[in-house]
Amino acid sequence: MGDSGDLIRVKLPDGTVKEFASGVTPREIAESISPRLAAAAVVARIRPAAGGALETANGEAAMYAAENPHAERLVDLSAPLTEDVSLQLLTEKDPDALPVVRHSAAHVLATAVLELFPETKLGHGPPTESGFFYDFYRPTPFTPEDLKAIEAKMAGVVARDEKFVREWEPREQGLAHFRAENDFMKIHFIERFTRDEEAISLYRNGAFVDFCRGPHVPSTGRVKAFKVMSLSGAYWLGDEKNPQLQRIYGTAFFSKKDLDDYLERLEEAKRRDHRRLGKELELFTVSEEVGSGLPLWLPKGATIRRILEEYILERERERGYQHVYTPSLAKVDLYIRSGHWAHYHEDMFPPMDLETEQMVLRPMNCPHHILVYESRPRSYRDLPLKLAELGTMYRYERSGVLSGLSRVRCMTLNDAHIFCRPDQIKEEFSNVMKLVEQAYRDLGITNYSYRLSLRDPANKEKYVDNDEMWALGERVLREALDGLGLPYKEGRGEAAFYGPKLDIQLADVMGHEETYSTIQVDFHLPNQFDLSYTGADGKFHRPVMIHRAIISTMERMVAYLIEHYGGAFPMWLAPVQMGLVPISERHQEYAQKVQSELQNAGFRVELDSRNEKMNAKIRDFTLQKVPYVLVMGDKEAAANAVSVRTRGKGDQGSVPLAEFLAKAGKLVSEKSMEL
């Protein structure tokens, strides 16, 4: 560090380099550029100059000595800069600024809780993807009324516009402070995350002080739009022998409009929640007698699943895939040989000890398909060999993450493995991508993105240690993607243990992304199993495997589609496509004739023969989100017609049955999203 007479060089985003006195803060630099920028800035992003290590005053570099000192970091606007750096001032427009506001909102929440309930002990309060939370220990449970009072008190803390001030304190002095408060959680964090000789980082706003790394917004007044959302319980350090904590969740945004938009999306997500709709629409159920994560498909849900299965099987047959059936369990030795046991056994169910062998439920299908490949000698003329299966797999998902159909322990994957020559990789990868695009188009899925998932070269335990293999796989995938002209982002550390992959990420109503489809290039497993084919030169060569899943597991895709459509499926996917409503008892015979004709044409039809009023029957079909309700009375029976009520459009009047049949058939054959 230099003294106050030293100068440092600061590089700005436009490439300009300016000199400032050592100890200058990002806020002072912003003010020297523009008062408007200084007022808009939330936090600063800095990177040390080439060859330098980032330091700031009061020993911050020592505190983070275990981290990469050359890494880019966010710092407070009040942080003194003492080395040459590149500097970017982040405003509300930068996505990285929002987590800083949310972290500060967590401190505002903790401030409010201590002012209302001073006996409370503090855990930690990080930002999250959707907001923030803070863990508290308090023997008396918080009530809904308490949460309202806390939110009101938070508004008062914001109105006071207290500065967030970073302070440094000798470690033992900080520990003594929290010991005096009997704050066992803060003591644990300090003892675990700092060393004896270090000064610890504290943040103060008003009278509130918290052990924290930061950064924060300049003052509590910058936490403009927030809301306390919910309350849950959790054991300290996840151990049920420890005290139970109370976790208060909240969210925060830069503006009330952003907050209102988020809350509206949240309500829409609740309306579309596949767990609620699955029950209301009689699609699936769960039973404690069966077990967690093992849903039961009801007839209507099973119909949607069957349609999906038939759809993807037909698309695969058109593209030369051969379908196989393989068992849902195998010897543990098979997964030891494949490498899955070493890399994946914690996510597998425990082995079953039989008389002479140990068996395990399979967590994936690829070892079985490899054995199909090696069931006879292969020639270069046989390749590519495309083996596909709706393969049922079992994974030991922890109980806390199980959710409806989206996270289960038994799942059926639209799986396939392509065994090909190295010179065929790009073409086969491109063909898979085209199938993905077609499937998503037919399913009406438009909000998705591509992530090229790569290994972390430093993690030798998670990934197969073969640099040459990884370099080749990553290069081939990049070239194929670039050749297709598809935009993608890279995810370092997201690859499978045996090779790079392309993940297709689907976004839900809240904008959260998850992987549904994957394409993986694998040079490793063919080596593990010593696979070969006879080349045109008469010599043995090693094939390459491409693992691919087009529409994910049946469980996850149906869950996604339920929420995507809010239960109002397009005609070709709807479990019941038409509901038939005879106006009175004397119209039953004609309704049955219409039912028979529609069913013979391949439609899924339900006739309501109950002794109920017509409007009640129409209402029930409407609540079940049936695309068409066909009402039949004297006029319709005499004209061989139906009175059509279309979902979302209401009464469309009387139409000849033949005309309606033709229109409905066209909607199904074209997989139309419209009615």
XYZ file of C-alpha atoms in Angstrom, residues 273-511:
239
model
C -48.370 -24.745 -10.086
C -48.441 -28.279 -11.497
C -48.969 -29.760 -8.029
C -52.201 -27.833 -7.556
C -53.406 -28.303 -11.137
C -52.395 -31.956 -11.082
C -54.855 -32.499 -8.262
C -57.635 -30.284 -9.637
C -57.424 -31.763 -13.137
C -57.009 -35.331 -11.842
C -53.656 -35.893 -13.531
C -51.583 -37.487 -10.761
C -51.563 -38.100 -7.035
C -49.048 -38.916 -4.327
C -49.490 -41.368 -1.479
C -47.477 -41.827 1.696
C -48.227 -45.533 1.431
C -46.254 -45.662 -1.823
C -43.513 -43.285 -0.693
C -42.118 -39.816 -1.295
C -41.082 -38.947 -4.827
C -43.147 -41.787 -6.333
C -46.246 -40.215 -7.924
C -49.178 -42.240 -9.209
C -50.354 -41.328 -12.703
C -54.143 -40.997 -12.884
C -55.927 -41.826 -16.171
C -55.904 -38.266 -17.529
C -52.262 -37.674 -16.649
C -51.348 -41.080 -18.033
C -53.061 -40.068 -21.287
C -50.853 -36.975 -21.621
C -47.791 -39.070 -20.865
C -48.778 -41.726 -23.420
C -49.310 -39.079 -26.120
C -45.841 -37.648 -25.387
C -44.275 -41.086 -25.519
C -45.974 -41.985 -28.792
C -44.990 -38.628 -30.257
C -41.272 -38.894 -29.490
C -41.061 -42.581 -30.420
C -42.511 -41.767 -33.848
C -40.087 -38.871 -34.361
C -37.187 -41.139 -33.440
C -38.308 -43.938 -35.770
C -38.449 -41.404 -38.606
C -34.773 -40.624 -37.929
C -33.470 -44.163 -37.846
C -33.461 -44.865 -34.125
C -33.892 -48.482 -33.018
C -35.801 -48.978 -29.787
C -34.747 -51.413 -27.098
C -35.904 -52.544 -23.666
C -33.387 -53.008 -20.860
C -33.856 -53.875 -17.163
C -34.246 -51.296 -14.420
C -31.509 -52.847 -12.302
C -28.085 -54.378 -12.754
C -25.086 -55.616 -10.823
C -23.090 -53.018 -8.955
C -20.085 -54.270 -10.962
C -21.579 -52.751 -14.125
C -21.569 -49.258 -12.589
C -18.108 -49.751 -11.138
C -16.897 -50.557 -14.643
C -18.683 -47.575 -16.190
C -17.395 -45.195 -13.518
C -20.840 -44.178 -12.326
C -20.305 -45.817 -8.965
C -17.222 -43.721 -8.236
C -18.773 -40.467 -9.408
C -22.462 -40.968 -8.679
C -23.082 -43.601 -5.994
C -24.299 -41.058 -3.403
C -27.255 -40.335 -5.700
C -28.046 -44.022 -6.203
C -30.212 -46.228 -4.013
C -28.282 -48.662 -1.788
C -27.386 -52.035 -3.307
C -29.578 -55.079 -2.702
C -27.694 -58.136 -1.451
C -28.894 -61.231 -3.259
C -27.593 -64.770 -2.855
C -24.558 -64.429 -5.081
C -24.448 -60.803 -6.198
C -25.213 -57.192 -5.373
C -27.857 -55.509 -7.508
C -28.723 -51.832 -7.722
C -31.534 -49.818 -9.285
C -30.081 -48.032 -12.267
C -29.585 -44.248 -12.114
C -29.099 -44.055 -15.912
C -29.448 -46.238 -18.985
C -26.151 -45.822 -20.818
C -24.315 -48.910 -19.461
C -27.207 -51.113 -20.615
C -27.154 -49.607 -24.108
C -23.395 -50.128 -24.284
C -23.972 -53.815 -23.632
C -26.529 -53.867 -26.464
C -23.884 -52.345 -28.745
C -21.297 -54.957 -27.850
C -23.755 -57.864 -28.181
C -22.235 -58.521 -31.615
C -19.285 -57.257 -33.692
C -19.834 -53.892 -35.385
C -18.553 -52.544 -38.695
C -18.081 -48.954 -39.824
C -21.045 -49.633 -42.116
C -23.257 -50.147 -39.006
C -22.549 -46.649 -37.752
C -24.144 -44.498 -36.658
C -26.085 -46.955 -34.493
C -28.900 -45.148 -32.679
C -30.320 -47.036 -29.687
C -33.313 -45.438 -27.955
C -35.463 -46.335 -24.976
C -38.046 -44.858 -22.673
C -35.837 -46.006 -19.833
C -37.003 -45.996 -16.230
C -34.329 -44.873 -13.748
C -34.108 -44.420 -9.986
C -32.245 -41.698 -8.165
C -31.990 -41.077 -4.449
C -33.245 -37.516 -4.345
C -33.248 -36.123 -0.801
C -36.693 -35.619 0.674
C -36.279 -31.856 0.927
C -36.082 -31.391 -2.860
C -38.911 -33.738 -3.906
C -41.739 -31.871 -5.595
C -44.762 -33.230 -7.468
C -43.663 -34.558 -10.847
C -40.702 -32.217 -11.282
C -38.391 -33.845 -8.699
C -39.038 -37.551 -8.192
C -37.159 -40.725 -7.312
C -38.460 -42.871 -10.158
C -38.424 -41.359 -13.646
C -38.692 -42.437 -17.265
C -36.237 -40.728 -19.585
C -36.615 -40.216 -23.324
C -33.102 -41.589 -23.672
C -30.912 -42.570 -26.607
C -27.273 -43.276 -27.334
C -25.711 -42.765 -30.727
C -22.591 -44.823 -31.440
C -20.719 -43.203 -34.294
C -17.365 -42.676 -35.941
C -15.411 -39.534 -34.969
C -16.051 -38.058 -38.433
C -19.821 -38.400 -37.852
C -20.010 -36.453 -34.566
C -20.860 -33.049 -36.036
C -23.568 -34.375 -38.338
C -25.179 -36.487 -35.640
C -25.011 -33.644 -33.121
C -26.687 -31.351 -35.669
C -29.387 -33.953 -36.337
C -30.139 -34.186 -32.624
C -30.379 -30.399 -32.401
C -32.876 -30.361 -35.276
C -34.981 -32.954 -33.448
C -34.907 -30.833 -30.295
C -36.045 -27.793 -32.262
C -38.907 -29.733 -33.878
C -40.071 -31.245 -30.596
C -40.103 -27.880 -28.837
C -41.943 -26.310 -31.756
C -44.618 -29.028 -31.692
C -44.960 -28.764 -27.904
C -45.332 -24.987 -28.097
C -42.169 -24.334 -26.075
C -40.527 -21.054 -27.051
C -38.718 -19.783 -23.939
C -35.461 -21.735 -23.875
C -31.722 -21.223 -24.219
C -28.571 -23.250 -24.834
C -25.774 -23.774 -22.326
C -22.516 -25.432 -23.346
C -21.576 -27.225 -20.120
C -17.825 -27.636 -19.702
C -15.628 -29.183 -17.036
C -13.653 -27.340 -14.392
C -10.073 -28.430 -15.225
C -9.037 -27.893 -11.591
C -11.562 -30.440 -10.299
C -9.781 -33.746 -10.854
C -12.161 -35.657 -8.566
C -15.408 -34.756 -10.322
C -14.235 -35.202 -13.917
C -12.375 -37.876 -15.843
C -8.727 -36.805 -15.973
C -8.023 -36.779 -19.724
C -7.179 -33.333 -21.075
C -6.936 -34.483 -24.693
C -10.396 -36.058 -24.577
C -11.954 -32.933 -23.055
C -10.290 -30.592 -25.529
C -11.560 -32.633 -28.483
C -15.098 -32.935 -27.114
C -15.413 -29.244 -26.296
C -14.007 -28.230 -29.697
C -16.412 -30.476 -31.610
C -19.458 -29.170 -29.719
C -18.463 -25.554 -30.251
C -17.919 -26.121 -33.958
C -21.272 -27.859 -34.331
C -23.122 -25.100 -32.478
C -21.384 -22.379 -34.443
C -22.175 -24.237 -37.650
C -25.877 -24.249 -36.763
C -25.724 -20.541 -35.906
C -27.292 -21.098 -32.489
C -26.574 -18.651 -29.647
C -25.283 -20.274 -26.459
C -23.591 -19.449 -23.202
C -20.907 -21.488 -21.473
C -21.217 -23.084 -18.032
C -17.852 -23.985 -16.579
C -18.090 -26.875 -14.106
C -21.507 -28.065 -15.392
C -20.349 -30.964 -17.593
C -21.074 -34.649 -16.988
C -18.156 -36.461 -15.359
C -17.258 -38.179 -18.646
C -17.643 -35.383 -21.193
C -18.937 -31.947 -22.221
C -22.612 -31.487 -23.000
C -25.120 -29.068 -24.399
C -27.953 -28.331 -21.981
C -31.201 -26.868 -23.226
C -32.568 -24.653 -20.460
C -36.312 -24.039 -20.185
C -37.581 -21.000 -18.283
C -40.677 -21.069 -16.079
C -43.162 -18.278 -15.360
C -40.726 -16.725 -12.863
C -37.864 -16.823 -15.359
